[in-house]
Amino acid sequence: MFYREAGDFKTSYAEDSQTFPIKFDRYRYYVVLLIAFAVVPFIINDYWVNAVFLPFLIYAIAAIGLNILTGYCGQVSLGTGGFMAVGAYACYKLMTSFPEVSILIHVILAGGITAAVGVVFGLPSLRIKGFYLAVATLAAQFFLVWIFNRVPWFYNYSASGQISAPERTVLGVSVTGAETAPWAAYMVCLVFLTLSAILARNLTRGMAGRKWMAIRDMDIAAEIIGVDPLKAKLSAFAVSSFFIGIAGALFFAVYLGAVEVGEAFGITKSFLVLFMVIIGGLGSIFGSFAGAAFLVLLPVLLKNLLVGGLGWPTDLAAHLEFVIVGALIIAFLVAEPHGLAQLWRVAKEKLRLWPFPH
């Protein structure tokens, strides 16, 4: 079989510790990137971009951020929707205050602002953990939504309370506003997701990632061996919030174009991203992709199959989606706590040893 390590020699430590040690994995990774960047933009249409690709790309960034905090560092958070709102409103204020600056810079700065806010709300993690930390981050979710609703400065004193993304271009191509082409919005989100995944992968495999996992596994033992819990936990909150803030900025500016904080970034958004991480796999970058893809594609498949194909009522199909997601969460927590990522690992291990028993 082609999926083998035999003959794939390593001559340096860098080669031995690379992300994809097997050549087939590396080639598959390059092929996926090639298709995503050079093929998909030419074949997608409005429906596929708005229904599948943009939600997947943006939610994958948010899931990567939450996975760093919850999966790698073990800090439970229910404030993802609120932090996405920080990224969205920060991007809006930057876009309206500095119209001459590139939207790409605004998105990155919005992530930085969200990181600072995440550090502030991460301070309770130094004293509490588990269920109590989840409640504290849930309080942050409600507080952030409330303040964006109640302070008119955040939405520039608009009578409707909504924020709308001004038209912006990158290299002369519209990426926000009504004139945005589907492929342009897709490419912007794809670039941010690719860079976010590479950055997250390197962080989690480096010294910072080892400190986060030491805190996750046993914080007292980690402190004994020299890991500073203050720096480790707050850095996890900062990095996680940075990615989530970027996702919120893209969700507002590139995907929706206009949002109202209570509807777009409510508590359901926090649970949705958390479910993506649980189903995809805690402590896995690939799991963030898998969970986002699953929960984005599931409603589309159910709608096309049940509503379009079998003629079911829309509300019945939506309720069935909740039942399926809930059942899957229970099944994964009981049978496979590491989610789809672990199933993928097991499948690859079996393929590497085939046809010998495993």
Short mmCIF file of N, CA, C and O in Angstrom, two decimals, residues 175-259:
data_model
loop_
_atom_site.label_atom_id
_atom_site.label_comp_id
_atom_site.label_asym_id
_atom_site.label_seq_id
_atom_site.Cartn_x
_atom_site.Cartn_y
_atom_site.Cartn_z
N VAL A 175 -14.30 43.21 -1.03
CA VAL A 175 -14.40 42.06 -0.13
C VAL A 175 -15.48 42.26 0.92
O VAL A 175 -15.83 41.32 1.64
N THR A 176 -16.03 43.47 1.04
CA THR A 176 -17.18 43.73 1.90
C THR A 176 -18.17 44.57 1.11
O THR A 176 -17.80 45.28 0.18
N GLY A 177 -19.44 44.49 1.52
CA GLY A 177 -20.46 45.26 0.82
C GLY A 177 -21.20 44.43 -0.21
O GLY A 177 -20.88 43.26 -0.47
N ALA A 178 -22.19 45.06 -0.84
CA ALA A 178 -23.07 44.34 -1.77
C ALA A 178 -22.38 43.93 -3.05
O ALA A 178 -22.83 43.01 -3.74
N GLU A 179 -21.29 44.60 -3.40
CA GLU A 179 -20.61 44.30 -4.67
C GLU A 179 -19.57 43.19 -4.55
O GLU A 179 -18.86 42.90 -5.51
N THR A 180 -19.50 42.55 -3.40
CA THR A 180 -18.47 41.53 -3.19
C THR A 180 -18.77 40.27 -4.01
O THR A 180 -19.87 39.72 -3.93
N ALA A 181 -17.79 39.81 -4.75
CA ALA A 181 -17.93 38.57 -5.51
C ALA A 181 -17.77 37.38 -4.56
O ALA A 181 -17.01 37.46 -3.59
N PRO A 182 -18.47 36.27 -4.83
CA PRO A 182 -18.36 35.11 -3.93
C PRO A 182 -16.93 34.64 -3.74
O PRO A 182 -16.52 34.32 -2.62
N TRP A 183 -16.16 34.59 -4.81
CA TRP A 183 -14.79 34.06 -4.71
C TRP A 183 -13.90 34.98 -3.88
O TRP A 183 -12.98 34.52 -3.19
N ALA A 184 -14.16 36.29 -3.91
CA ALA A 184 -13.33 37.22 -3.15
C ALA A 184 -13.54 37.04 -1.64
O ALA A 184 -12.58 36.99 -0.86
N ALA A 185 -14.80 36.93 -1.23
CA ALA A 185 -15.09 36.68 0.19
C ALA A 185 -14.50 35.35 0.63
O ALA A 185 -13.93 35.23 1.73
N TYR A 186 -14.62 34.35 -0.21
CA TYR A 186 -14.06 33.03 0.09
C TYR A 186 -12.55 33.09 0.27
O TYR A 186 -12.00 32.52 1.22
N MET A 187 -11.85 33.78 -0.62
CA MET A 187 -10.40 33.84 -0.56
C MET A 187 -9.91 34.55 0.69
O MET A 187 -8.93 34.14 1.32
N VAL A 188 -10.58 35.63 1.08
CA VAL A 188 -10.17 36.35 2.29
C VAL A 188 -10.27 35.44 3.51
O VAL A 188 -9.34 35.33 4.32
N CYS A 189 -11.40 34.76 3.65
CA CYS A 189 -11.59 33.88 4.80
C CYS A 189 -10.63 32.69 4.74
O CYS A 189 -10.13 32.23 5.78
N LEU A 190 -10.38 32.17 3.54
CA LEU A 190 -9.47 31.03 3.39
C LEU A 190 -8.05 31.40 3.80
O LEU A 190 -7.36 30.62 4.47
N VAL A 191 -7.60 32.58 3.42
CA VAL A 191 -6.25 33.02 3.79
C VAL A 191 -6.13 33.13 5.30
O VAL A 191 -5.15 32.65 5.91
N PHE A 192 -7.13 33.73 5.94
CA PHE A 192 -7.09 33.87 7.40
C PHE A 192 -7.14 32.50 8.08
O PHE A 192 -6.44 32.28 9.08
N LEU A 193 -7.95 31.58 7.56
CA LEU A 193 -8.02 30.25 8.17
C LEU A 193 -6.69 29.51 8.02
O LEU A 193 -6.21 28.88 8.97
N THR A 194 -6.09 29.58 6.84
CA THR A 194 -4.82 28.89 6.61
C THR A 194 -3.73 29.40 7.54
O THR A 194 -3.02 28.62 8.19
N LEU A 195 -3.62 30.74 7.64
CA LEU A 195 -2.60 31.31 8.52
C LEU A 195 -2.90 31.00 9.99
O LEU A 195 -1.99 30.73 10.77
N SER A 196 -4.18 31.03 10.37
CA SER A 196 -4.56 30.72 11.75
C SER A 196 -4.22 29.29 12.10
O SER A 196 -3.71 29.00 13.19
N ALA A 197 -4.50 28.36 11.18
CA ALA A 197 -4.22 26.95 11.45
C ALA A 197 -2.72 26.70 11.57
O ALA A 197 -2.28 25.95 12.46
N ILE A 198 -1.93 27.30 10.69
CA ILE A 198 -0.47 27.14 10.75
C ILE A 198 0.07 27.71 12.06
O ILE A 198 0.89 27.08 12.75
N LEU A 199 -0.40 28.90 12.42
CA LEU A 199 0.06 29.52 13.67
C LEU A 199 -0.35 28.69 14.88
O LEU A 199 0.47 28.45 15.79
N ALA A 200 -1.60 28.24 14.90
CA ALA A 200 -2.07 27.44 16.04
C ALA A 200 -1.32 26.12 16.13
O ALA A 200 -0.97 25.67 17.23
N ARG A 201 -1.08 25.49 15.00
CA ARG A 201 -0.36 24.22 15.01
C ARG A 201 1.05 24.38 15.57
O ARG A 201 1.52 23.55 16.37
N ASN A 202 1.74 25.43 15.16
CA ASN A 202 3.09 25.65 15.67
C ASN A 202 3.10 26.03 17.15
O ASN A 202 4.00 25.61 17.89
N LEU A 203 2.11 26.79 17.58
CA LEU A 203 2.03 27.15 19.00
C LEU A 203 1.78 25.92 19.87
O LEU A 203 2.41 25.74 20.91
N THR A 204 0.86 25.08 19.44
CA THR A 204 0.51 23.93 20.27
C THR A 204 1.61 22.88 20.29
O THR A 204 1.68 22.08 21.22
N ARG A 205 2.48 22.85 19.27
CA ARG A 205 3.58 21.89 19.25
C ARG A 205 4.85 22.45 19.88
O ARG A 205 5.85 21.74 20.00
N GLY A 206 4.83 23.72 20.28
CA GLY A 206 6.01 24.34 20.86
C GLY A 206 5.95 24.41 22.37
O GLY A 206 5.16 23.72 23.03
N MET A 207 6.76 25.28 22.93
CA MET A 207 6.85 25.40 24.38
C MET A 207 5.53 25.87 24.98
O MET A 207 5.09 25.37 26.03
N ALA A 208 4.87 26.82 24.31
CA ALA A 208 3.59 27.32 24.83
C ALA A 208 2.57 26.19 24.90
O ALA A 208 1.84 26.05 25.90
N GLY A 209 2.50 25.38 23.86
CA GLY A 209 1.54 24.28 23.85
C GLY A 209 1.83 23.26 24.93
O GLY A 209 0.89 22.73 25.55
N ARG A 210 3.10 22.96 25.17
CA ARG A 210 3.44 22.00 26.22
C ARG A 210 3.06 22.54 27.60
O ARG A 210 2.61 21.79 28.47
N LYS A 211 3.20 23.85 27.80
CA LYS A 211 2.77 24.44 29.08
C LYS A 211 1.26 24.37 29.23
O LYS A 211 0.75 24.06 30.31
N TRP A 212 0.54 24.65 28.14
CA TRP A 212 -0.93 24.58 28.22
C TRP A 212 -1.38 23.16 28.56
O TRP A 212 -2.25 22.97 29.41
N MET A 213 -0.77 22.16 27.91
CA MET A 213 -1.19 20.78 28.16
C MET A 213 -0.79 20.32 29.56
O MET A 213 -1.50 19.51 30.17
N ALA A 214 0.31 20.85 30.08
CA ALA A 214 0.69 20.51 31.46
C ALA A 214 -0.33 21.08 32.44
O ALA A 214 -0.73 20.40 33.41
N ILE A 215 -0.78 22.31 32.20
CA ILE A 215 -1.82 22.90 33.05
C ILE A 215 -3.10 22.10 32.94
O ILE A 215 -3.82 21.87 33.92
N ARG A 216 -3.44 21.68 31.72
CA ARG A 216 -4.67 20.91 31.50
C ARG A 216 -4.63 19.57 32.24
O ARG A 216 -5.61 19.19 32.89
N ASP A 217 -3.51 18.88 32.16
CA ASP A 217 -3.44 17.54 32.73
C ASP A 217 -3.40 17.56 34.26
O ASP A 217 -4.08 16.77 34.90
N MET A 218 -2.61 18.45 34.83
CA MET A 218 -2.55 18.57 36.30
C MET A 218 -1.84 19.88 36.63
O MET A 218 -0.61 19.96 36.58
N ASP A 219 -2.63 20.88 36.99
CA ASP A 219 -2.05 22.21 37.16
C ASP A 219 -1.08 22.29 38.34
O ASP A 219 -0.08 23.02 38.27
N ILE A 220 -1.33 21.55 39.40
CA ILE A 220 -0.44 21.60 40.56
C ILE A 220 0.92 21.00 40.20
O ILE A 220 1.97 21.57 40.51
N ALA A 221 0.91 19.85 39.53
CA ALA A 221 2.17 19.23 39.11
C ALA A 221 2.91 20.13 38.11
O ALA A 221 4.14 20.23 38.14
N ALA A 222 2.16 20.78 37.22
CA ALA A 222 2.78 21.68 36.26
C ALA A 222 3.48 22.84 36.96
O ALA A 222 4.59 23.24 36.59
N GLU A 223 2.85 23.37 38.00
CA GLU A 223 3.47 24.48 38.74
C GLU A 223 4.72 24.01 39.47
O GLU A 223 5.71 24.75 39.56
N ILE A 224 4.70 22.76 39.95
CA ILE A 224 5.86 22.23 40.67
C ILE A 224 7.07 22.11 39.75
O ILE A 224 8.21 22.39 40.14
N ILE A 225 6.84 21.73 38.48
CA ILE A 225 7.96 21.55 37.56
C ILE A 225 8.37 22.85 36.88
O ILE A 225 9.23 22.85 35.99
N GLY A 226 7.75 23.97 37.27
CA GLY A 226 8.22 25.26 36.79
C GLY A 226 7.33 26.00 35.83
O GLY A 226 7.70 27.06 35.32
N VAL A 227 6.13 25.49 35.54
CA VAL A 227 5.19 26.17 34.65
C VAL A 227 4.46 27.25 35.43
O VAL A 227 3.86 26.97 36.48
N ASP A 228 4.52 28.47 34.96
CA ASP A 228 3.83 29.58 35.61
C ASP A 228 2.36 29.56 35.21
O ASP A 228 2.03 29.83 34.05
N PRO A 229 1.45 29.22 36.13
CA PRO A 229 0.03 29.13 35.76
C PRO A 229 -0.55 30.46 35.31
O PRO A 229 -1.44 30.50 34.46
N LEU A 230 -0.04 31.57 35.86
CA LEU A 230 -0.53 32.89 35.46
C LEU A 230 -0.27 33.12 33.97
O LEU A 230 -1.18 33.44 33.20
N LYS A 231 0.99 32.94 33.54
CA LYS A 231 1.34 33.17 32.14
C LYS A 231 0.68 32.15 31.22
O LYS A 231 0.21 32.49 30.12
N ALA A 232 0.64 30.89 31.65
CA ALA A 232 0.10 29.84 30.79
C ALA A 232 -1.39 30.05 30.53
O ALA A 232 -1.84 30.01 29.39
N LYS A 233 -2.15 30.29 31.60
CA LYS A 233 -3.60 30.43 31.44
C LYS A 233 -3.96 31.71 30.69
O LYS A 233 -4.81 31.71 29.80
N LEU A 234 -3.31 32.81 31.06
CA LEU A 234 -3.64 34.07 30.40
C LEU A 234 -3.19 34.08 28.94
O LEU A 234 -3.85 34.67 28.08
N SER A 235 -2.06 33.42 28.65
CA SER A 235 -1.64 33.34 27.25
C SER A 235 -2.62 32.49 26.45
O SER A 235 -2.89 32.79 25.28
N ALA A 236 -3.16 31.44 27.07
CA ALA A 236 -4.17 30.63 26.37
C ALA A 236 -5.42 31.44 26.10
O ALA A 236 -6.00 31.37 25.01
N PHE A 237 -5.86 32.24 27.08
CA PHE A 237 -7.01 33.10 26.87
C PHE A 237 -6.73 34.13 25.78
O PHE A 237 -7.60 34.43 24.95
N ALA A 238 -5.52 34.68 25.77
CA ALA A 238 -5.19 35.70 24.78
C ALA A 238 -5.16 35.12 23.37
O ALA A 238 -5.76 35.69 22.44
N VAL A 239 -4.46 34.01 23.18
CA VAL A 239 -4.37 33.40 21.85
C VAL A 239 -5.74 32.93 21.38
O VAL A 239 -6.13 33.14 20.22
N SER A 240 -6.49 32.28 22.29
CA SER A 240 -7.83 31.82 21.93
C SER A 240 -8.73 32.98 21.52
O SER A 240 -9.41 32.92 20.49
N SER A 241 -8.72 34.04 22.30
CA SER A 241 -9.57 35.20 22.00
C SER A 241 -9.13 35.89 20.72
O SER A 241 -9.96 36.45 20.00
N PHE A 242 -7.84 35.85 20.42
CA PHE A 242 -7.35 36.45 19.17
C PHE A 242 -7.98 35.77 17.97
O PHE A 242 -8.50 36.43 17.06
N PHE A 243 -7.95 34.44 17.95
CA PHE A 243 -8.56 33.72 16.83
C PHE A 243 -10.07 33.92 16.80
O PHE A 243 -10.65 34.09 15.71
N ILE A 244 -10.70 33.89 17.96
CA ILE A 244 -12.15 34.07 18.00
C ILE A 244 -12.53 35.48 17.56
O ILE A 244 -13.54 35.68 16.87
N GLY A 245 -11.71 36.48 17.91
CA GLY A 245 -11.97 37.84 17.47
C GLY A 245 -11.86 37.98 15.96
O GLY A 245 -12.66 38.68 15.33
N ILE A 246 -10.87 37.32 15.36
CA ILE A 246 -10.75 37.32 13.90
C ILE A 246 -11.98 36.69 13.27
O ILE A 246 -12.53 37.18 12.28
N ALA A 247 -12.44 35.57 13.86
CA ALA A 247 -13.65 34.92 13.34
C ALA A 247 -14.85 35.84 13.43
O ALA A 247 -15.66 35.92 12.50
N GLY A 248 -14.99 36.56 14.56
CA GLY A 248 -16.10 37.49 14.70
C GLY A 248 -16.05 38.63 13.70
O GLY A 248 -17.08 39.03 13.14
N ALA A 249 -14.84 39.15 13.47
CA ALA A 249 -14.69 40.24 12.50
C ALA A 249 -15.05 39.78 11.09
O ALA A 249 -15.75 40.49 10.35
N LEU A 250 -14.60 38.59 10.71
CA LEU A 250 -14.93 38.06 9.39
C LEU A 250 -16.41 37.73 9.28
O LEU A 250 -17.04 37.93 8.23
N PHE A 251 -16.98 37.22 10.35
CA PHE A 251 -18.40 36.87 10.38
C PHE A 251 -19.25 38.11 10.13
O PHE A 251 -20.26 38.05 9.39
N PHE A 252 -18.86 39.23 10.71
CA PHE A 252 -19.60 40.47 10.52
C PHE A 252 -19.31 41.12 9.18
O PHE A 252 -20.22 41.42 8.39
N ALA A 253 -18.02 41.37 8.90
CA ALA A 253 -17.66 42.20 7.76
C ALA A 253 -17.79 41.48 6.42
O ALA A 253 -18.29 42.05 5.45
N VAL A 254 -17.33 40.23 6.35
CA VAL A 254 -17.26 39.53 5.07
C VAL A 254 -18.50 38.66 4.84
O VAL A 254 -19.00 38.59 3.71
N TYR A 255 -19.00 38.01 5.89
CA TYR A 255 -20.09 37.04 5.71
C TYR A 255 -21.46 37.71 5.75
O TYR A 255 -22.20 37.71 4.77
N LEU A 256 -21.82 38.31 6.89
CA LEU A 256 -23.16 38.87 7.04
C LEU A 256 -23.28 40.28 6.49
O LEU A 256 -24.26 40.63 5.85
N GLY A 257 -22.31 41.12 6.77
CA GLY A 257 -22.35 42.51 6.31
C GLY A 257 -23.07 43.45 7.25
O GLY A 257 -22.74 44.62 7.34
N ALA A 258 -24.06 42.96 7.97
CA ALA A 258 -24.79 43.76 8.96
C ALA A 258 -25.27 42.82 10.05
O ALA A 258 -25.79 41.73 9.76
N VAL A 259 -25.07 43.19 11.31
CA VAL A 259 -25.45 42.32 12.42
C VAL A 259 -26.09 43.12 13.54
O VAL A 259 -25.87 44.33 13.67
#
